mmCIF file of C-alpha atoms and ligand atoms in Angstrom:
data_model
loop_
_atom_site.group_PDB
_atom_site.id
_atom_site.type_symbol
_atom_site.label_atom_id
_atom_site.label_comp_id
_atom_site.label_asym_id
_atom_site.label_seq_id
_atom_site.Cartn_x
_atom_site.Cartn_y
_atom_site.Cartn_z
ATOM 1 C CA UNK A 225 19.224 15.352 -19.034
ATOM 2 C CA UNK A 226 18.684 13.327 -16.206
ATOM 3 C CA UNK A 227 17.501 9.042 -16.100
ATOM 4 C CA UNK A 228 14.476 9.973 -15.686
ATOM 5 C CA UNK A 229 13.798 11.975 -18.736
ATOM 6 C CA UNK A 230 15.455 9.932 -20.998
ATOM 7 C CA UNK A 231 13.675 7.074 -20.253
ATOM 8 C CA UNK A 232 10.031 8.573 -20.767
ATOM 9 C CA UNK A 233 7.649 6.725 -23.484
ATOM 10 C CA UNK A 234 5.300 8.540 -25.358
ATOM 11 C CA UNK A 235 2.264 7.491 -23.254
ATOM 12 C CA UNK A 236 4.329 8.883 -20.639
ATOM 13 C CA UNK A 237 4.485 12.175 -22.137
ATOM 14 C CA UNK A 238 0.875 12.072 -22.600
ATOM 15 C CA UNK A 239 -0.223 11.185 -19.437
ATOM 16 C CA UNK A 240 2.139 13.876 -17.656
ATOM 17 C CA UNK A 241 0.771 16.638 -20.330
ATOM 18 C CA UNK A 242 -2.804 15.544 -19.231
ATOM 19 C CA UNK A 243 -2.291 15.795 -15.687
ATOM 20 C CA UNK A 244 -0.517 19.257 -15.723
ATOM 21 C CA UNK A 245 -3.136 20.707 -17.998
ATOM 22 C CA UNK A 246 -5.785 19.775 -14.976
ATOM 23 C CA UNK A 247 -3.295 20.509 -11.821
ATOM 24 C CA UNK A 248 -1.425 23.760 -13.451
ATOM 25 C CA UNK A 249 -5.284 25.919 -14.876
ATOM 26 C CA UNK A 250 -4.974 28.291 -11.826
ATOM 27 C CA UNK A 251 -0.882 28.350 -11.402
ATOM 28 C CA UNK A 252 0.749 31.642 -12.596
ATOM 29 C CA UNK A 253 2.798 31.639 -16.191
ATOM 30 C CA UNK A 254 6.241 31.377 -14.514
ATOM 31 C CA UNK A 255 4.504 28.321 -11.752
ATOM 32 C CA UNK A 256 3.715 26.711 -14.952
ATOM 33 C CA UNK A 257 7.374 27.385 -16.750
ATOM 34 C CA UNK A 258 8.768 26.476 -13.862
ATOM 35 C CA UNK A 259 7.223 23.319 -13.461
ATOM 36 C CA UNK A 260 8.630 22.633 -17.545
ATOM 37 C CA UNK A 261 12.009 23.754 -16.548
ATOM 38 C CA UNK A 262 12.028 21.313 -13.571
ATOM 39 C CA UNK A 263 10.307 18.404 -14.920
ATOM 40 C CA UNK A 264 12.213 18.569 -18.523
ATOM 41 C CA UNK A 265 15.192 20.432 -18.277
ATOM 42 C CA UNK A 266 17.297 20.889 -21.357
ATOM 43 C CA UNK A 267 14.965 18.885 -23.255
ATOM 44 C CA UNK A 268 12.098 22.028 -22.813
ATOM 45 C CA UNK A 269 12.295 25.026 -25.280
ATOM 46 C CA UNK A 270 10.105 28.017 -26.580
ATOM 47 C CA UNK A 271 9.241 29.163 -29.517
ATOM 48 C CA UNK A 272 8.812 32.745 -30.528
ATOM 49 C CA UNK A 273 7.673 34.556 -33.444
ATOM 50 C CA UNK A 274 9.704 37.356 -32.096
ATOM 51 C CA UNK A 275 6.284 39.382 -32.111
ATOM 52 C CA UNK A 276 7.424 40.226 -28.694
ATOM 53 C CA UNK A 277 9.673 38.593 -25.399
ATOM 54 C CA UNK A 278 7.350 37.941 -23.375
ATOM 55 C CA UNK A 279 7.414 34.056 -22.914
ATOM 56 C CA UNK A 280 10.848 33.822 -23.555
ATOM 57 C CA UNK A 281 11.578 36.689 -20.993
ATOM 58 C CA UNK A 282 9.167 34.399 -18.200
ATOM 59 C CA UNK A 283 11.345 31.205 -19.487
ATOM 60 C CA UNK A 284 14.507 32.790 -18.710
ATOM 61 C CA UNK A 285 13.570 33.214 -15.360
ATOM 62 C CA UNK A 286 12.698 29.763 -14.833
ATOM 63 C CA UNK A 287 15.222 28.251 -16.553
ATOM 64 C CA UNK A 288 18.129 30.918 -17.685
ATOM 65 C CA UNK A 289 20.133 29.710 -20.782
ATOM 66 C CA UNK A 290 16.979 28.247 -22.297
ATOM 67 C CA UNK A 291 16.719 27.661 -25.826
ATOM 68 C CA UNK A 292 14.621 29.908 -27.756
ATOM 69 C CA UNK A 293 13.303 28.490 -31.323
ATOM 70 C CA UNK A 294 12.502 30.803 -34.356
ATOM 71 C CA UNK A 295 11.673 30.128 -37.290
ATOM 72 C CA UNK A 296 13.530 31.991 -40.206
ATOM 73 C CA UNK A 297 10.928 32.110 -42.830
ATOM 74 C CA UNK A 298 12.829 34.507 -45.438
ATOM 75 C CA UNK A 299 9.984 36.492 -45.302
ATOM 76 C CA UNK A 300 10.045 38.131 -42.121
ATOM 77 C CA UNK A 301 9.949 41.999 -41.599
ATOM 78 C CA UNK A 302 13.611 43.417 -40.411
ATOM 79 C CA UNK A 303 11.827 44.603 -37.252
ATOM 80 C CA UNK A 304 11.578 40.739 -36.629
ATOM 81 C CA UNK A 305 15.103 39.815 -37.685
ATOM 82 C CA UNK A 306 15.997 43.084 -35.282
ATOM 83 C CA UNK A 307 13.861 41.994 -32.395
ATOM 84 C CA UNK A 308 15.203 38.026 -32.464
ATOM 85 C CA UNK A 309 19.058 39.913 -32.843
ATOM 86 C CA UNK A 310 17.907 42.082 -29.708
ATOM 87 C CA UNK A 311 16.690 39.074 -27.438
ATOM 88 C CA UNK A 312 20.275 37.260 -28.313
ATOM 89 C CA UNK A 313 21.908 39.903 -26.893
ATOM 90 C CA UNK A 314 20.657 41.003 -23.993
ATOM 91 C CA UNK A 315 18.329 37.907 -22.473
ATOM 92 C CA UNK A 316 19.971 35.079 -20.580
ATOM 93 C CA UNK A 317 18.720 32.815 -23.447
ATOM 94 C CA UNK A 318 20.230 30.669 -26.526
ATOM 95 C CA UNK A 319 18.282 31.650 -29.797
ATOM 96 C CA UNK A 320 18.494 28.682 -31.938
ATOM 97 C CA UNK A 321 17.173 29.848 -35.593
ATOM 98 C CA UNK A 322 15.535 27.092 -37.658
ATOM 99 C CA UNK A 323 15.692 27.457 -41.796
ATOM 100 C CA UNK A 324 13.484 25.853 -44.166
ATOM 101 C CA UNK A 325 15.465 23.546 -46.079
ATOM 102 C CA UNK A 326 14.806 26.176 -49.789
ATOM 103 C CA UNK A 327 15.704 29.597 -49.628
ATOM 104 C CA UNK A 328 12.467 31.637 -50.939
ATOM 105 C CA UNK A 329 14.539 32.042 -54.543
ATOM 106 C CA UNK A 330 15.402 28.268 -54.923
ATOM 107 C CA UNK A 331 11.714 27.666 -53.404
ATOM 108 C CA UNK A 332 10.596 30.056 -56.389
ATOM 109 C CA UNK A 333 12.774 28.366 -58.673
ATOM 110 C CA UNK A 334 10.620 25.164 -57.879
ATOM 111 C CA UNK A 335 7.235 25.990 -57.576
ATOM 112 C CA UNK A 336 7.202 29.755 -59.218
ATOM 113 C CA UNK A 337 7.177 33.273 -57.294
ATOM 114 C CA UNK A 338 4.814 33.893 -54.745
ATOM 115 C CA UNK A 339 3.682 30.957 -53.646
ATOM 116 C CA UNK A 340 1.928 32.602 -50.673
ATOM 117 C CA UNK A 341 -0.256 34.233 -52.791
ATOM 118 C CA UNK A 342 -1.551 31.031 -54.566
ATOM 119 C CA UNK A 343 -1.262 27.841 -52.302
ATOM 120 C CA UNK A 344 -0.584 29.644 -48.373
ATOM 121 C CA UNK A 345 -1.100 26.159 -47.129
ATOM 122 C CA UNK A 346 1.700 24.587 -49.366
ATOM 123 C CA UNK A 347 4.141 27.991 -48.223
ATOM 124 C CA UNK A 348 3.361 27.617 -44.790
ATOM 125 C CA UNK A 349 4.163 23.600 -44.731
ATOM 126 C CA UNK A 350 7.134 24.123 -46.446
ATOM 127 C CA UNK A 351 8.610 27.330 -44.711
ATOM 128 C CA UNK A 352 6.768 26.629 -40.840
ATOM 129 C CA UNK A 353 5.795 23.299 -40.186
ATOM 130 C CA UNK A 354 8.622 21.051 -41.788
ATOM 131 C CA UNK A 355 11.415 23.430 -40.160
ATOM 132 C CA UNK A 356 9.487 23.427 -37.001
ATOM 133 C CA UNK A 357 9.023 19.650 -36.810
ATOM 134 C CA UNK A 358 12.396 18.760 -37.577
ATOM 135 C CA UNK A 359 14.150 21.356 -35.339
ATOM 136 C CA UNK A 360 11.828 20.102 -32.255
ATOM 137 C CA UNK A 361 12.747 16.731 -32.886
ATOM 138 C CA UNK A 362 15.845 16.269 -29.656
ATOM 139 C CA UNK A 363 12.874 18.248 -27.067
ATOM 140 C CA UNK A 364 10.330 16.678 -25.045
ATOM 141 C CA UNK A 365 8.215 19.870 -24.085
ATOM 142 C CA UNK A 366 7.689 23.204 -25.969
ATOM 143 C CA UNK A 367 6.254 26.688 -25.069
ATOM 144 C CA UNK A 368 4.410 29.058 -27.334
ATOM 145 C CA UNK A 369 2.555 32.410 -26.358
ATOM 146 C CA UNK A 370 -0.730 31.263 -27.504
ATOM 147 C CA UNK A 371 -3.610 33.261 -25.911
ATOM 148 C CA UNK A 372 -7.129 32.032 -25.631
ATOM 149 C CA UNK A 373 -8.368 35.598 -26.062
ATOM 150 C CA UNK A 374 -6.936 36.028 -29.573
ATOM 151 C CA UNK A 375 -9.392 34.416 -31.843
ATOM 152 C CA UNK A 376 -11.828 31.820 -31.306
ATOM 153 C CA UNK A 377 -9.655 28.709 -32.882
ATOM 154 C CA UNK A 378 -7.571 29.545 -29.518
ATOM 155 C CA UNK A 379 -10.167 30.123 -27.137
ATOM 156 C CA UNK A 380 -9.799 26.368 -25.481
ATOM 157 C CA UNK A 381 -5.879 26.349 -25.435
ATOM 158 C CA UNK A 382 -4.727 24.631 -22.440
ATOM 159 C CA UNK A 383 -1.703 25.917 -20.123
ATOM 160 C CA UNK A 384 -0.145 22.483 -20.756
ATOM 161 C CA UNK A 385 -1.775 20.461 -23.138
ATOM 162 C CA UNK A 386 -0.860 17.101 -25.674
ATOM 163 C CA UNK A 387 0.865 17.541 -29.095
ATOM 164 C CA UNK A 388 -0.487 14.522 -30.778
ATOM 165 C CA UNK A 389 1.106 15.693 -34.450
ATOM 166 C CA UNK A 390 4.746 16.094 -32.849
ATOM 167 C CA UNK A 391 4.257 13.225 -30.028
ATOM 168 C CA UNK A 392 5.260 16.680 -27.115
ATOM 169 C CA UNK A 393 4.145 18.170 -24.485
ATOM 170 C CA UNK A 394 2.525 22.187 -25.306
ATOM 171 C CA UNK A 395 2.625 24.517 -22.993
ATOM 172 C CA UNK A 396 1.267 27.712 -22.893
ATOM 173 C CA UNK A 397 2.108 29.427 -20.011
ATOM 174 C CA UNK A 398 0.215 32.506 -20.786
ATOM 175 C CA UNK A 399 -3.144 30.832 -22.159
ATOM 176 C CA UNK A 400 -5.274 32.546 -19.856
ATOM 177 C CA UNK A 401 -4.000 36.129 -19.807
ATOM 178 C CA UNK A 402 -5.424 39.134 -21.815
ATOM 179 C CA UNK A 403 -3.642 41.939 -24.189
ATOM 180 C CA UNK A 404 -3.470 44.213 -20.930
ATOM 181 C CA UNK A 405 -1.630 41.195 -19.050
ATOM 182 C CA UNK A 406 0.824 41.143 -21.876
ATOM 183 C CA UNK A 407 1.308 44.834 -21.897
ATOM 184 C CA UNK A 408 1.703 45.328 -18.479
ATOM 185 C CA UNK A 409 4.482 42.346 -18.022
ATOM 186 C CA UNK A 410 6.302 44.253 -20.253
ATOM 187 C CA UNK A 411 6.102 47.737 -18.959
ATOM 188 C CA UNK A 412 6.662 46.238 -15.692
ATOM 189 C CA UNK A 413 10.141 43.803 -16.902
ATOM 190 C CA UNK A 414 11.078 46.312 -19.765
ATOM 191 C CA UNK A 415 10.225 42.969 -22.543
ATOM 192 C CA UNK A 416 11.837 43.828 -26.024
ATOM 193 C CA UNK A 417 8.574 44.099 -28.157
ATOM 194 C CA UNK A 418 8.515 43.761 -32.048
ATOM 195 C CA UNK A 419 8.466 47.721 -33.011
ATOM 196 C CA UNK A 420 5.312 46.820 -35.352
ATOM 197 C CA UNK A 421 3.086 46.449 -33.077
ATOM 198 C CA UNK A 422 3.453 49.858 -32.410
ATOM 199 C CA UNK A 423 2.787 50.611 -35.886
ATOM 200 C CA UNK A 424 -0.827 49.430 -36.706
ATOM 201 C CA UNK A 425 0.313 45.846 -36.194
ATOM 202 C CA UNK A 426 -1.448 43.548 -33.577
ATOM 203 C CA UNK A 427 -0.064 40.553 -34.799
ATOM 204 C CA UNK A 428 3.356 39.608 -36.859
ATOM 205 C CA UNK A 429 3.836 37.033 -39.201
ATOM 206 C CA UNK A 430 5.829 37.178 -42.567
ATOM 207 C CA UNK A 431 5.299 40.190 -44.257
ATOM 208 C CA UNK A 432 3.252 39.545 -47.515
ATOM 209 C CA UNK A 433 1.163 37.722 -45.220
ATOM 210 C CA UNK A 434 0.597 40.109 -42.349
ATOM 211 C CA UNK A 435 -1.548 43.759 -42.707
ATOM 212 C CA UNK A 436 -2.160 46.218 -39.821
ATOM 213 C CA UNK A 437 -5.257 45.442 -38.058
ATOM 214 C CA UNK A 438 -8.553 47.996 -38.182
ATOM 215 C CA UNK A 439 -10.456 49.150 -35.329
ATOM 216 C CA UNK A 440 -12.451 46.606 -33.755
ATOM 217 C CA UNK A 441 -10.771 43.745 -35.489
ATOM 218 C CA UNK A 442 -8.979 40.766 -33.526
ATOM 219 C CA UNK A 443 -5.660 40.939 -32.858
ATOM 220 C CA UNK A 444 -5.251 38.019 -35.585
ATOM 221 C CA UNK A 445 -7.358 39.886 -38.550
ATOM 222 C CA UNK A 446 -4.087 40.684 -39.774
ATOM 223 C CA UNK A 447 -3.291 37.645 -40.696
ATOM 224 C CA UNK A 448 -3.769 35.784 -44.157
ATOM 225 C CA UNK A 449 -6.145 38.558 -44.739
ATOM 226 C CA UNK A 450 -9.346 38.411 -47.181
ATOM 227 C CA UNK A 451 -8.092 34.191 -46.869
ATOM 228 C CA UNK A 452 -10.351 31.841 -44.934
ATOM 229 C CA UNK A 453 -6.800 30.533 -43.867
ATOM 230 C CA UNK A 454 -6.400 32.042 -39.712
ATOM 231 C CA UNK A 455 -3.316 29.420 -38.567
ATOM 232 C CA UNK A 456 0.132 28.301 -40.221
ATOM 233 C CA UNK A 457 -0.455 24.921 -39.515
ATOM 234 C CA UNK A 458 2.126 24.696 -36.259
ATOM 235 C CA UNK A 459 -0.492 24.975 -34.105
ATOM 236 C CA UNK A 460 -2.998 22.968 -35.658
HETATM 237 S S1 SF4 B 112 2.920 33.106 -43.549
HETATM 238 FE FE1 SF4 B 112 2.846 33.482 -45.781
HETATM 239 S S2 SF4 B 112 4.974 33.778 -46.489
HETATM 240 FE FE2 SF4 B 112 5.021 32.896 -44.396
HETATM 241 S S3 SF4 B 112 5.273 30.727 -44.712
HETATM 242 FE FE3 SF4 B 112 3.050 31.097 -44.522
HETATM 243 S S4 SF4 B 112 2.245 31.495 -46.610
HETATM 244 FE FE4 SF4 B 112 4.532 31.594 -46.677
#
């Protein structure tokens, strides 16, 4: 970490998030992770659902060695727990996995089974957002693969935008790019994909919380389905 870096403020942050999100709209997804590897270093990191590679795969290149977060639910499908052990061992990344602090039996023990099923909010804090928040904590910047074209609560996402919540700078290098752009990055740089999503799946979450989407449905119908609930909370 260089002077410079340490010695941001949070209005500095800010102010730098602000200006990217303005100068970096028409830059490519690797312009704008290479502009996060530059101007934060070792104090930038992604996080991946391990739905598929794709932003970590673009991060590499920008910044090889860069730490990948994921978040270890307990209630992830193997395919996930197979795709994140996949990325570890052939990408020129370091997969840092974060852990809630209960395991889903003591987290039964304290609230009774199947807490997704009656309070998804109270799961999702508990299992996403506290792990997430505290495992961002030493990082200035972080990427995610949010696309605007996958529901309408993600339809503004900026390429580099403010984290007000976690006091960071959110980037989204691939914002702007469609379900063909994503497919044909990783045709065309042979991306590890999550093997559900050739199974019915559009999108992957944990698994009593994720169905196979129908024809016609948006890539995040999948999700919380039949709930009015369409985000975990990390992105809100
Ligand atoms: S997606 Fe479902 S199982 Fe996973 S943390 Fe949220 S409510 Fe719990």
């Amino acid at each position: 970490m260089t002077a410079l870096q340490e010695e941001r403020t949070t209005d500095d942050l800010r102010a730098l998030a602000e200006r990217a999100g303005r100068e970096l709209e028409d830059a490519t997804a690797l312009e704008i992770l290479q502009w996060a590897a530059k101007t934060f270093g070792d104090r930038f990191c992604v996080t991946s659902s391990m739905e598929d590679a794709v932003v970590a795969h673009l991060a590499s290149r920008a910044l090889p060695g860069v730490d990948v977060v994921f978040l270890d639910t307990g209630y992830h499908f193997p395919e996930t727990i197979g795709t994140r052990d996949a990325v570890e061992a052939v990408m020129d990344v370091n997969v840092i996995t974060l852990t809630p602090r209960r395991t889903v039996a003591e987290q039964d023990a304290e609230y009774g089974p199947r807490l997704h099923e009656r309070d998804p909010d109270l799961c999702c804090a508990l299992r996403k957002v506290k792990p997430l928040e505290e495992g961002l904590k030493g990082y200035q910047a972080w990427a995610t693969g949010l696309r605007r074209d996958e529901s309408e609560t993600r339809a503004n996402t900026p390429v580099v935008g403010w984290d007000e919540k976690r006091g960071k700078v959110k980037i989204s290098p691939i914002a702007k790019w469609s379900q063909e752009d994503v497919q044909t990055y990783v045709t065309e740089h042979g991306v590890l994909t999550n093997p559900l999503l050739t199974d019915g799946y559009a999108s992957v979450g944990c698994a009593p919380c994720t169905r196979r989407v129908l024809e016609g449905e948006d890539a995040r119908a999948g999700r919380w389905a039949g709930r009015s609930k369409t985000e975990c909370g990390l992105h809100g």
